[in-house]
Amino acid sequence: TDQADGLCLVCAELLPGEEISARGAGRHTRQQRQRHDRWGETQSRLCQCERCLWSGNDDVACTDETHAARPIIFMPDGTSQSGAGVAAEISRFAQALEALGVVKGSRLAILSGNRAEVLHLGNATMFNEILYVPLHPLGSVDDYLYVIDDSAIDTIVFDPRFEDRITALKARAPQLKRFLSFGPSGIGEDISAAAARQAAKPLVPPVLKGDEVFRLAYSGGTTGKPKAIQANHSTAHAMTVIQMADWEWPPMAKISPS
């Protein structure tokens, strides 16, 4: 627990510091107490190198040579990307977004299959303080129009294989100002090419309060119109802490776009 803030870092229960120390254990379920026990073990497994994300410093990318060089994304064609490579791609996409006019306060939707660029772009939007809204590949053009209108989207990034749907959207959604594609397309600017032209720079996180909404995910609309589910940075932090403390992680985590 962090008694200065009165926040249990494992279960994210807000309590005055004295209540956590005096009766916190009694208020937690058995499973939550087990999370507390595992939290200490998890901390010992996290990277303790000087510039790592988990060390509490401002630098984001771990520069420990072993960690930076370790492959973490494995492509269908047999290639891979290391931790340092992923950080470099996030930097390039963040710079490409800014160069293409997608800046802080912009609202961006993405329509794509499962590919590494989605991961890089999604992380880049958080560094640039851009609202990110994923669109489901199995959705209809009418579904997309509802989300675009409801969340005031001004930019859409897409996989070229969905170009026919984007063409239909362009005709019916005049509020969309920018169309960016992962590769050559007849309708959008190639953001992948724009990112490739950038030189990778160290990632510097923005100064945040934690309550800023960085992502909207829409429900399926089974009881009516789809509803926007907000995610802010404090939520993401709490989820990460719980996952690190409670999930049974393999010795080496892998991401495999397909």
PDB file of C-alpha atoms in Angstrom:
ATOM      1  CA  THR A   1       0.000   0.000   0.000  1.00  0.00           C
ATOM      2  CA  ASP A   2       0.984   3.625  -0.551  1.00  0.00           C
ATOM      3  CA  GLN A   3      -0.082   5.257   2.690  1.00  0.00           C
ATOM      4  CA  ALA A   4       0.885   8.750   1.528  1.00  0.00           C
ATOM      5  CA  ASP A   5      -1.816   8.670  -1.151  1.00  0.00           C
ATOM      6  CA  GLY A   6      -4.165   6.320   0.647  1.00  0.00           C
ATOM      7  CA  LEU A   7      -4.272   4.055  -2.406  1.00  0.00           C
ATOM      8  CA  CYS A   8      -3.848   0.319  -2.383  1.00  0.00           C
ATOM      9  CA  LEU A   9      -1.651  -0.280  -5.431  1.00  0.00           C
ATOM     10  CA  VAL A  10      -2.853  -3.856  -5.851  1.00  0.00           C
ATOM     11  CA  CYS A  11      -6.643  -3.607  -5.596  1.00  0.00           C
ATOM     12  CA  ALA A  12      -6.773   0.162  -6.295  1.00  0.00           C
ATOM     13  CA  GLU A  13      -9.087   0.733  -3.316  1.00  0.00           C
ATOM     14  CA  LEU A  14      -8.997   4.348  -2.196  1.00  0.00           C
ATOM     15  CA  LEU A  15      -8.763   4.682   1.585  1.00  0.00           C
ATOM     16  CA  PRO A  16      -7.193   7.118   4.021  1.00  0.00           C
ATOM     17  CA  GLY A  17      -3.665   5.995   4.797  1.00  0.00           C
ATOM     18  CA  GLU A  18      -4.428   5.261   8.443  1.00  0.00           C
ATOM     19  CA  GLU A  19      -7.342   3.038   7.473  1.00  0.00           C
ATOM     20  CA  ILE A  20      -5.145   1.022   5.134  1.00  0.00           C
ATOM     21  CA  SER A  21      -2.578   0.445   7.851  1.00  0.00           C
ATOM     22  CA  ALA A  22      -5.125  -0.195  10.607  1.00  0.00           C
ATOM     23  CA  ARG A  23      -7.838  -2.193   8.874  1.00  0.00           C
ATOM     24  CA  GLY A  24      -6.878  -2.563   5.226  1.00  0.00           C
ATOM     25  CA  ALA A  25      -6.208  -6.289   5.493  1.00  0.00           C
ATOM     26  CA  GLY A  26      -9.541  -6.848   7.125  1.00  0.00           C
ATOM     27  CA  ARG A  27     -11.381  -5.083   4.331  1.00  0.00           C
ATOM     28  CA  HIS A  28      -9.767  -7.040   1.539  1.00  0.00           C
ATOM     29  CA  THR A  29     -11.053 -10.376   0.292  1.00  0.00           C
ATOM     30  CA  ARG A  30      -8.866 -13.449   0.504  1.00  0.00           C
ATOM     31  CA  GLN A  31      -8.033 -13.107  -3.185  1.00  0.00           C
ATOM     32  CA  GLN A  32      -7.039  -9.466  -2.713  1.00  0.00           C
ATOM     33  CA  ARG A  33      -4.792 -10.375   0.213  1.00  0.00           C
ATOM     34  CA  GLN A  34      -3.139 -12.984  -1.998  1.00  0.00           C
ATOM     35  CA  ARG A  35      -2.542 -10.259  -4.575  1.00  0.00           C
ATOM     36  CA  HIS A  36      -0.853  -8.204  -1.877  1.00  0.00           C
ATOM     37  CA  ASP A  37       1.427 -11.118  -1.054  1.00  0.00           C
ATOM     38  CA  ARG A  38       2.301 -11.648  -4.721  1.00  0.00           C
ATOM     39  CA  TRP A  39       2.885  -7.936  -5.289  1.00  0.00           C
ATOM     40  CA  GLY A  40       6.126  -8.075  -3.329  1.00  0.00           C
ATOM     41  CA  GLU A  41       7.265 -11.058  -5.382  1.00  0.00           C
ATOM     42  CA  THR A  42       6.323  -9.269  -8.612  1.00  0.00           C
ATOM     43  CA  GLN A  43       8.311  -6.191  -7.648  1.00  0.00           C
ATOM     44  CA  SER A  44      11.415  -8.322  -7.302  1.00  0.00           C
ATOM     45  CA  ARG A  45      10.920  -9.664 -10.846  1.00  0.00           C
ATOM     46  CA  LEU A  46      10.542  -6.243 -12.453  1.00  0.00           C
ATOM     47  CA  CYS A  47      13.461  -4.616 -14.165  1.00  0.00           C
ATOM     48  CA  GLN A  48      15.546  -2.579 -11.761  1.00  0.00           C
ATOM     49  CA  CYS A  49      17.904  -1.073 -14.333  1.00  0.00           C
ATOM     50  CA  GLU A  50      18.596   2.625 -14.072  1.00  0.00           C
ATOM     51  CA  ARG A  51      16.311   3.900 -16.832  1.00  0.00           C
ATOM     52  CA  CYS A  52      13.525   1.301 -16.831  1.00  0.00           C
ATOM     53  CA  LEU A  53       9.824   2.162 -16.838  1.00  0.00           C
ATOM     54  CA  TRP A  54       9.407   0.297 -13.570  1.00  0.00           C
ATOM     55  CA  SER A  55      12.216   2.108 -11.759  1.00  0.00           C
ATOM     56  CA  GLY A  56      10.080   5.202 -11.268  1.00  0.00           C
ATOM     57  CA  ASN A  57      12.231   7.427 -13.467  1.00  0.00           C
ATOM     58  CA  ASP A  58      10.865   9.577 -16.291  1.00  0.00           C
ATOM     59  CA  ASP A  59      12.441   7.572 -19.093  1.00  0.00           C
ATOM     60  CA  VAL A  60      10.097   5.110 -20.721  1.00  0.00           C
ATOM     61  CA  ALA A  61      12.198   2.641 -22.662  1.00  0.00           C
ATOM     62  CA  CYS A  62      14.357   0.215 -20.748  1.00  0.00           C
ATOM     63  CA  THR A  63      17.921   0.656 -21.978  1.00  0.00           C
ATOM     64  CA  ASP A  64      19.348  -2.418 -20.319  1.00  0.00           C
ATOM     65  CA  GLU A  65      21.027  -4.204 -23.225  1.00  0.00           C
ATOM     66  CA  THR A  66      19.487  -7.602 -22.462  1.00  0.00           C
ATOM     67  CA  HIS A  67      15.951  -6.245 -22.199  1.00  0.00           C
ATOM     68  CA  ALA A  68      16.176  -3.868 -25.144  1.00  0.00           C
ATOM     69  CA  ALA A  69      17.498  -6.546 -27.498  1.00  0.00           C
ATOM     70  CA  ARG A  70      15.024  -9.262 -26.499  1.00  0.00           C
ATOM     71  CA  PRO A  71      12.395  -9.986 -29.206  1.00  0.00           C
ATOM     72  CA  ILE A  72       8.870  -9.297 -27.960  1.00  0.00           C
ATOM     73  CA  ILE A  73       6.825  -9.170 -31.182  1.00  0.00           C
ATOM     74  CA  PHE A  74       6.927 -12.145 -33.544  1.00  0.00           C
ATOM     75  CA  MET A  75       5.600 -11.639 -37.084  1.00  0.00           C
ATOM     76  CA  PRO A  76       3.884 -14.243 -39.277  1.00  0.00           C
ATOM     77  CA  ASP A  77       6.777 -13.993 -41.763  1.00  0.00           C
ATOM     78  CA  GLY A  78       9.266 -15.147 -39.124  1.00  0.00           C
ATOM     79  CA  THR A  79      10.747 -11.730 -38.327  1.00  0.00           C
ATOM     80  CA  SER A  80      10.556 -10.125 -34.899  1.00  0.00           C
ATOM     81  CA  GLN A  81      10.832  -6.782 -33.150  1.00  0.00           C
ATOM     82  CA  SER A  82      12.821  -6.211 -29.990  1.00  0.00           C
ATOM     83  CA  GLY A  83      11.850  -4.017 -27.075  1.00  0.00           C
ATOM     84  CA  ALA A  84      14.107  -1.260 -28.362  1.00  0.00           C
ATOM     85  CA  GLY A  85      12.670  -1.717 -31.842  1.00  0.00           C
ATOM     86  CA  VAL A  86       9.119  -1.312 -30.561  1.00  0.00           C
ATOM     87  CA  ALA A  87      10.072   1.871 -28.694  1.00  0.00           C
ATOM     88  CA  ALA A  88      11.670   3.210 -31.877  1.00  0.00           C
ATOM     89  CA  GLU A  89       8.535   2.460 -33.913  1.00  0.00           C
ATOM     90  CA  ILE A  90       6.331   4.201 -31.339  1.00  0.00           C
ATOM     91  CA  SER A  91       8.578   7.258 -31.619  1.00  0.00           C
ATOM     92  CA  ARG A  92       8.421   7.232 -35.419  1.00  0.00           C
ATOM     93  CA  PHE A  93       4.631   6.927 -35.483  1.00  0.00           C
ATOM     94  CA  ALA A  94       4.262   9.687 -32.867  1.00  0.00           C
ATOM     95  CA  GLN A  95       6.368  11.994 -35.030  1.00  0.00           C
ATOM     96  CA  ALA A  96       4.496  10.962 -38.188  1.00  0.00           C
ATOM     97  CA  LEU A  97       1.142  11.765 -36.573  1.00  0.00           C
ATOM     98  CA  GLU A  98       2.328  15.244 -35.659  1.00  0.00           C
ATOM     99  CA  ALA A  99       3.796  15.827 -39.128  1.00  0.00           C
ATOM    100  CA  LEU A 100       0.451  14.852 -40.676  1.00  0.00           C
ATOM    101  CA  GLY A 101      -1.472  17.287 -38.493  1.00  0.00           C
ATOM    102  CA  VAL A 102      -2.748  14.826 -35.886  1.00  0.00           C
ATOM    103  CA  VAL A 103      -1.781  16.655 -32.706  1.00  0.00           C
ATOM    104  CA  LYS A 104      -2.740  16.884 -29.047  1.00  0.00           C
ATOM    105  CA  GLY A 105      -6.511  16.986 -28.726  1.00  0.00           C
ATOM    106  CA  SER A 106      -7.175  15.222 -32.032  1.00  0.00           C
ATOM    107  CA  ARG A 107      -9.624  12.325 -32.047  1.00  0.00           C
ATOM    108  CA  LEU A 108      -8.512   9.306 -34.043  1.00  0.00           C
ATOM    109  CA  ALA A 109     -10.287   6.098 -35.048  1.00  0.00           C
ATOM    110  CA  ILE A 110      -8.560   3.014 -36.392  1.00  0.00           C
ATOM    111  CA  LEU A 111      -9.929   0.249 -38.600  1.00  0.00           C
ATOM    112  CA  SER A 112      -7.466  -2.582 -39.034  1.00  0.00           C
ATOM    113  CA  GLY A 113      -6.774  -6.236 -38.603  1.00  0.00           C
ATOM    114  CA  ASN A 114      -4.219  -7.568 -36.156  1.00  0.00           C
ATOM    115  CA  ARG A 115      -0.862  -6.073 -37.119  1.00  0.00           C
ATOM    116  CA  ALA A 116       2.140  -4.603 -35.318  1.00  0.00           C
ATOM    117  CA  GLU A 117       1.470  -1.083 -36.608  1.00  0.00           C
ATOM    118  CA  VAL A 118      -1.749  -1.001 -34.583  1.00  0.00           C
ATOM    119  CA  LEU A 119       0.271  -1.505 -31.398  1.00  0.00           C
ATOM    120  CA  HIS A 120       2.787   1.191 -32.364  1.00  0.00           C
ATOM    121  CA  LEU A 121       0.134   3.696 -33.386  1.00  0.00           C
ATOM    122  CA  GLY A 122      -1.995   3.089 -30.299  1.00  0.00           C
ATOM    123  CA  ASN A 123       0.961   3.753 -28.028  1.00  0.00           C
ATOM    124  CA  ALA A 124       1.950   6.796 -30.079  1.00  0.00           C
ATOM    125  CA  THR A 125      -1.490   8.349 -29.526  1.00  0.00           C
ATOM    126  CA  MET A 126      -0.969   8.160 -25.762  1.00  0.00           C
ATOM    127  CA  PHE A 127       2.375   9.951 -25.986  1.00  0.00           C
ATOM    128  CA  ASN A 128       0.806  12.639 -28.203  1.00  0.00           C
ATOM    129  CA  GLU A 129      -2.345  12.958 -26.037  1.00  0.00           C
ATOM    130  CA  ILE A 130      -4.694  11.955 -28.861  1.00  0.00           C
ATOM    131  CA  LEU A 131      -8.014  10.231 -28.183  1.00  0.00           C
ATOM    132  CA  TYR A 132      -7.963   6.720 -29.683  1.00  0.00           C
ATOM    133  CA  VAL A 133     -11.088   4.837 -30.792  1.00  0.00           C
ATOM    134  CA  PRO A 134     -10.816   1.328 -32.312  1.00  0.00           C
ATOM    135  CA  LEU A 135     -13.402   0.235 -34.898  1.00  0.00           C
ATOM    136  CA  HIS A 136     -14.279  -3.442 -35.176  1.00  0.00           C
ATOM    137  CA  PRO A 137     -13.303  -5.049 -38.507  1.00  0.00           C
ATOM    138  CA  LEU A 138     -16.591  -6.983 -38.524  1.00  0.00           C
ATOM    139  CA  GLY A 139     -18.675  -3.833 -38.115  1.00  0.00           C
ATOM    140  CA  SER A 140     -20.742  -2.177 -40.831  1.00  0.00           C
ATOM    141  CA  VAL A 141     -20.310   1.263 -42.357  1.00  0.00           C
ATOM    142  CA  ASP A 142     -23.406   2.390 -40.429  1.00  0.00           C
ATOM    143  CA  ASP A 143     -21.773   1.152 -37.191  1.00  0.00           C
ATOM    144  CA  TYR A 144     -18.662   3.172 -37.971  1.00  0.00           C
ATOM    145  CA  LEU A 145     -20.682   6.284 -38.816  1.00  0.00           C
ATOM    146  CA  TYR A 146     -22.424   6.131 -35.446  1.00  0.00           C
ATOM    147  CA  VAL A 147     -19.114   5.868 -33.556  1.00  0.00           C
ATOM    148  CA  ILE A 148     -17.437   8.585 -35.634  1.00  0.00           C
ATOM    149  CA  ASP A 149     -20.320  10.973 -35.009  1.00  0.00           C
ATOM    150  CA  ASP A 150     -20.737  10.097 -31.323  1.00  0.00           C
ATOM    151  CA  SER A 151     -17.040  10.505 -30.485  1.00  0.00           C
ATOM    152  CA  ALA A 152     -16.386  13.449 -32.858  1.00  0.00           C
ATOM    153  CA  ILE A 153     -13.626  11.657 -34.764  1.00  0.00           C
ATOM    154  CA  ASP A 154     -11.566  13.852 -37.100  1.00  0.00           C
ATOM    155  CA  THR A 155      -8.935  11.337 -38.282  1.00  0.00           C
ATOM    156  CA  ILE A 156      -9.179   7.708 -39.349  1.00  0.00           C
ATOM    157  CA  VAL A 157      -6.280   5.281 -39.803  1.00  0.00           C
ATOM    158  CA  PHE A 158      -6.975   2.087 -41.714  1.00  0.00           C
ATOM    159  CA  ASP A 159      -5.601  -1.101 -43.156  1.00  0.00           C
ATOM    160  CA  PRO A 160      -5.723  -0.825 -46.997  1.00  0.00           C
ATOM    161  CA  ARG A 161      -7.754  -4.041 -47.203  1.00  0.00           C
ATOM    162  CA  PHE A 162     -10.665  -2.033 -45.761  1.00  0.00           C
ATOM    163  CA  GLU A 163     -10.345   0.691 -48.385  1.00  0.00           C
ATOM    164  CA  ASP A 164     -13.854   0.042 -49.777  1.00  0.00           C
ATOM    165  CA  ARG A 165     -15.408   0.764 -46.383  1.00  0.00           C
ATOM    166  CA  ILE A 166     -13.267   3.875 -45.946  1.00  0.00           C
ATOM    167  CA  THR A 167     -14.376   5.115 -49.364  1.00  0.00           C
ATOM    168  CA  ALA A 168     -17.995   4.741 -48.243  1.00  0.00           C
ATOM    169  CA  LEU A 169     -17.227   6.539 -44.988  1.00  0.00           C
ATOM    170  CA  LYS A 170     -15.557   9.429 -46.798  1.00  0.00           C
ATOM    171  CA  ALA A 171     -18.719  10.004 -48.818  1.00  0.00           C
ATOM    172  CA  ARG A 172     -20.935  10.004 -45.739  1.00  0.00           C
ATOM    173  CA  ALA A 173     -18.774  11.518 -42.971  1.00  0.00           C
ATOM    174  CA  PRO A 174     -17.726  15.051 -43.959  1.00  0.00           C
ATOM    175  CA  GLN A 175     -16.366  15.649 -40.448  1.00  0.00           C
ATOM    176  CA  LEU A 176     -13.415  13.342 -41.189  1.00  0.00           C
ATOM    177  CA  LYS A 177     -10.463  15.576 -42.052  1.00  0.00           C
ATOM    178  CA  ARG A 178      -7.662  13.047 -42.456  1.00  0.00           C
ATOM    179  CA  PHE A 179      -7.458   9.547 -43.937  1.00  0.00           C
ATOM    180  CA  LEU A 180      -4.224   7.681 -43.125  1.00  0.00           C
ATOM    181  CA  SER A 181      -3.379   4.165 -44.271  1.00  0.00           C
ATOM    182  CA  PHE A 182      -0.966   1.454 -43.182  1.00  0.00           C
ATOM    183  CA  GLY A 183       0.666   1.255 -46.608  1.00  0.00           C
ATOM    184  CA  PRO A 184      -0.201   2.531 -50.102  1.00  0.00           C
ATOM    185  CA  SER A 185      -3.859   3.355 -50.654  1.00  0.00           C
ATOM    186  CA  GLY A 186      -5.937   5.171 -53.227  1.00  0.00           C
ATOM    187  CA  ILE A 187      -7.718   7.246 -50.610  1.00  0.00           C
ATOM    188  CA  GLY A 188      -5.349   8.005 -47.741  1.00  0.00           C
ATOM    189  CA  GLU A 189      -1.844   9.189 -46.957  1.00  0.00           C
ATOM    190  CA  ASP A 190       0.568   6.394 -46.107  1.00  0.00           C
ATOM    191  CA  ILE A 191       1.335   6.823 -42.404  1.00  0.00           C
ATOM    192  CA  SER A 192       3.663   3.812 -42.421  1.00  0.00           C
ATOM    193  CA  ALA A 193       5.833   5.519 -45.047  1.00  0.00           C
ATOM    194  CA  ALA A 194       5.672   8.783 -43.097  1.00  0.00           C
ATOM    195  CA  ALA A 195       6.813   6.962 -39.953  1.00  0.00           C
ATOM    196  CA  ALA A 196       9.669   5.273 -41.806  1.00  0.00           C
ATOM    197  CA  ARG A 197      11.017   8.714 -42.762  1.00  0.00           C
ATOM    198  CA  GLN A 198      11.360   9.728 -39.107  1.00  0.00           C
ATOM    199  CA  ALA A 199      14.475   9.193 -37.005  1.00  0.00           C
ATOM    200  CA  ALA A 200      13.641   7.468 -33.725  1.00  0.00           C
ATOM    201  CA  LYS A 201      13.989   9.637 -30.627  1.00  0.00           C
ATOM    202  CA  PRO A 202      13.834   8.828 -26.905  1.00  0.00           C
ATOM    203  CA  LEU A 203      10.236   8.556 -25.726  1.00  0.00           C
ATOM    204  CA  VAL A 204       9.221  11.280 -23.291  1.00  0.00           C
ATOM    205  CA  PRO A 205       5.854  10.786 -21.552  1.00  0.00           C
ATOM    206  CA  PRO A 206       3.518  13.766 -21.228  1.00  0.00           C
ATOM    207  CA  VAL A 207       2.775  15.265 -17.831  1.00  0.00           C
ATOM    208  CA  LEU A 208      -0.648  13.953 -16.844  1.00  0.00           C
ATOM    209  CA  LYS A 209      -3.024  14.078 -13.885  1.00  0.00           C
ATOM    210  CA  GLY A 210      -4.292  10.555 -14.572  1.00  0.00           C
ATOM    211  CA  ASP A 211      -7.948  11.310 -15.239  1.00  0.00           C
ATOM    212  CA  GLU A 212      -7.383  12.168 -18.908  1.00  0.00           C
ATOM    213  CA  VAL A 213      -9.384   9.867 -21.201  1.00  0.00           C
ATOM    214  CA  PHE A 214      -7.094   8.362 -23.841  1.00  0.00           C
ATOM    215  CA  ARG A 215      -9.360   5.678 -25.316  1.00  0.00           C
ATOM    216  CA  LEU A 216     -13.012   5.039 -26.057  1.00  0.00           C
ATOM    217  CA  ALA A 217     -14.219   1.477 -26.642  1.00  0.00           C
ATOM    218  CA  TYR A 218     -17.783   0.996 -27.832  1.00  0.00           C
ATOM    219  CA  SER A 219     -20.096  -1.722 -26.538  1.00  0.00           C
ATOM    220  CA  GLY A 220     -21.956  -4.024 -28.895  1.00  0.00           C
ATOM    221  CA  GLY A 221     -25.231  -2.135 -28.561  1.00  0.00           C
ATOM    222  CA  THR A 222     -27.243  -5.223 -27.579  1.00  0.00           C
ATOM    223  CA  THR A 223     -29.613  -3.104 -25.440  1.00  0.00           C
ATOM    224  CA  GLY A 224     -29.823  -0.175 -27.858  1.00  0.00           C
ATOM    225  CA  LYS A 225     -27.189   2.123 -29.291  1.00  0.00           C
ATOM    226  CA  PRO A 226     -23.514   1.249 -28.567  1.00  0.00           C
ATOM    227  CA  LYS A 227     -22.137   3.051 -25.540  1.00  0.00           C
ATOM    228  CA  ALA A 228     -18.678   4.595 -25.241  1.00  0.00           C
ATOM    229  CA  ILE A 229     -16.582   3.068 -22.448  1.00  0.00           C
ATOM    230  CA  GLN A 230     -13.910   5.471 -21.272  1.00  0.00           C
ATOM    231  CA  ALA A 231     -10.382   4.493 -20.291  1.00  0.00           C
ATOM    232  CA  ASN A 232      -8.119   6.961 -18.527  1.00  0.00           C
ATOM    233  CA  HIS A 233      -4.472   6.714 -17.564  1.00  0.00           C
ATOM    234  CA  SER A 234      -5.149   5.958 -13.893  1.00  0.00           C
ATOM    235  CA  THR A 235      -7.303   3.014 -14.945  1.00  0.00           C
ATOM    236  CA  ALA A 236      -4.583   1.721 -17.256  1.00  0.00           C
ATOM    237  CA  HIS A 237      -2.014   2.013 -14.468  1.00  0.00           C
ATOM    238  CA  ALA A 238      -4.203   0.128 -12.001  1.00  0.00           C
ATOM    239  CA  MET A 239      -4.859  -2.624 -14.560  1.00  0.00           C
ATOM    240  CA  THR A 240      -1.141  -2.991 -15.251  1.00  0.00           C
ATOM    241  CA  VAL A 241      -0.326  -3.264 -11.560  1.00  0.00           C
ATOM    242  CA  ILE A 242      -3.016  -5.920 -11.040  1.00  0.00           C
ATOM    243  CA  GLN A 243      -1.847  -7.887 -14.095  1.00  0.00           C
ATOM    244  CA  MET A 244       1.778  -7.830 -12.951  1.00  0.00           C
ATOM    245  CA  ALA A 245       0.782  -8.942  -9.460  1.00  0.00           C
ATOM    246  CA  ASP A 246      -1.905 -11.496 -10.258  1.00  0.00           C
ATOM    247  CA  TRP A 247      -1.452 -12.970 -13.728  1.00  0.00           C
ATOM    248  CA  GLU A 248       0.636 -16.075 -14.297  1.00  0.00           C
ATOM    249  CA  TRP A 249       3.062 -14.664 -16.847  1.00  0.00           C
ATOM    250  CA  PRO A 250       5.276 -16.960 -18.929  1.00  0.00           C
ATOM    251  CA  PRO A 251       9.072 -16.563 -18.599  1.00  0.00           C
ATOM    252  CA  MET A 252       9.016 -14.617 -21.876  1.00  0.00           C
ATOM    253  CA  ALA A 253       5.857 -12.802 -23.007  1.00  0.00           C
ATOM    254  CA  LYS A 254       5.273 -12.713 -26.768  1.00  0.00           C
ATOM    255  CA  ILE A 255       3.011 -10.715 -29.075  1.00  0.00           C
ATOM    256  CA  SER A 256       2.174 -12.452 -32.332  1.00  0.00           C
ATOM    257  CA  PRO A 257       0.192 -10.389 -34.870  1.00  0.00           C
ATOM    258  CA  SER A 258      -1.539 -12.535 -37.477  1.00  0.00           C
TER     259      SER A 258
END
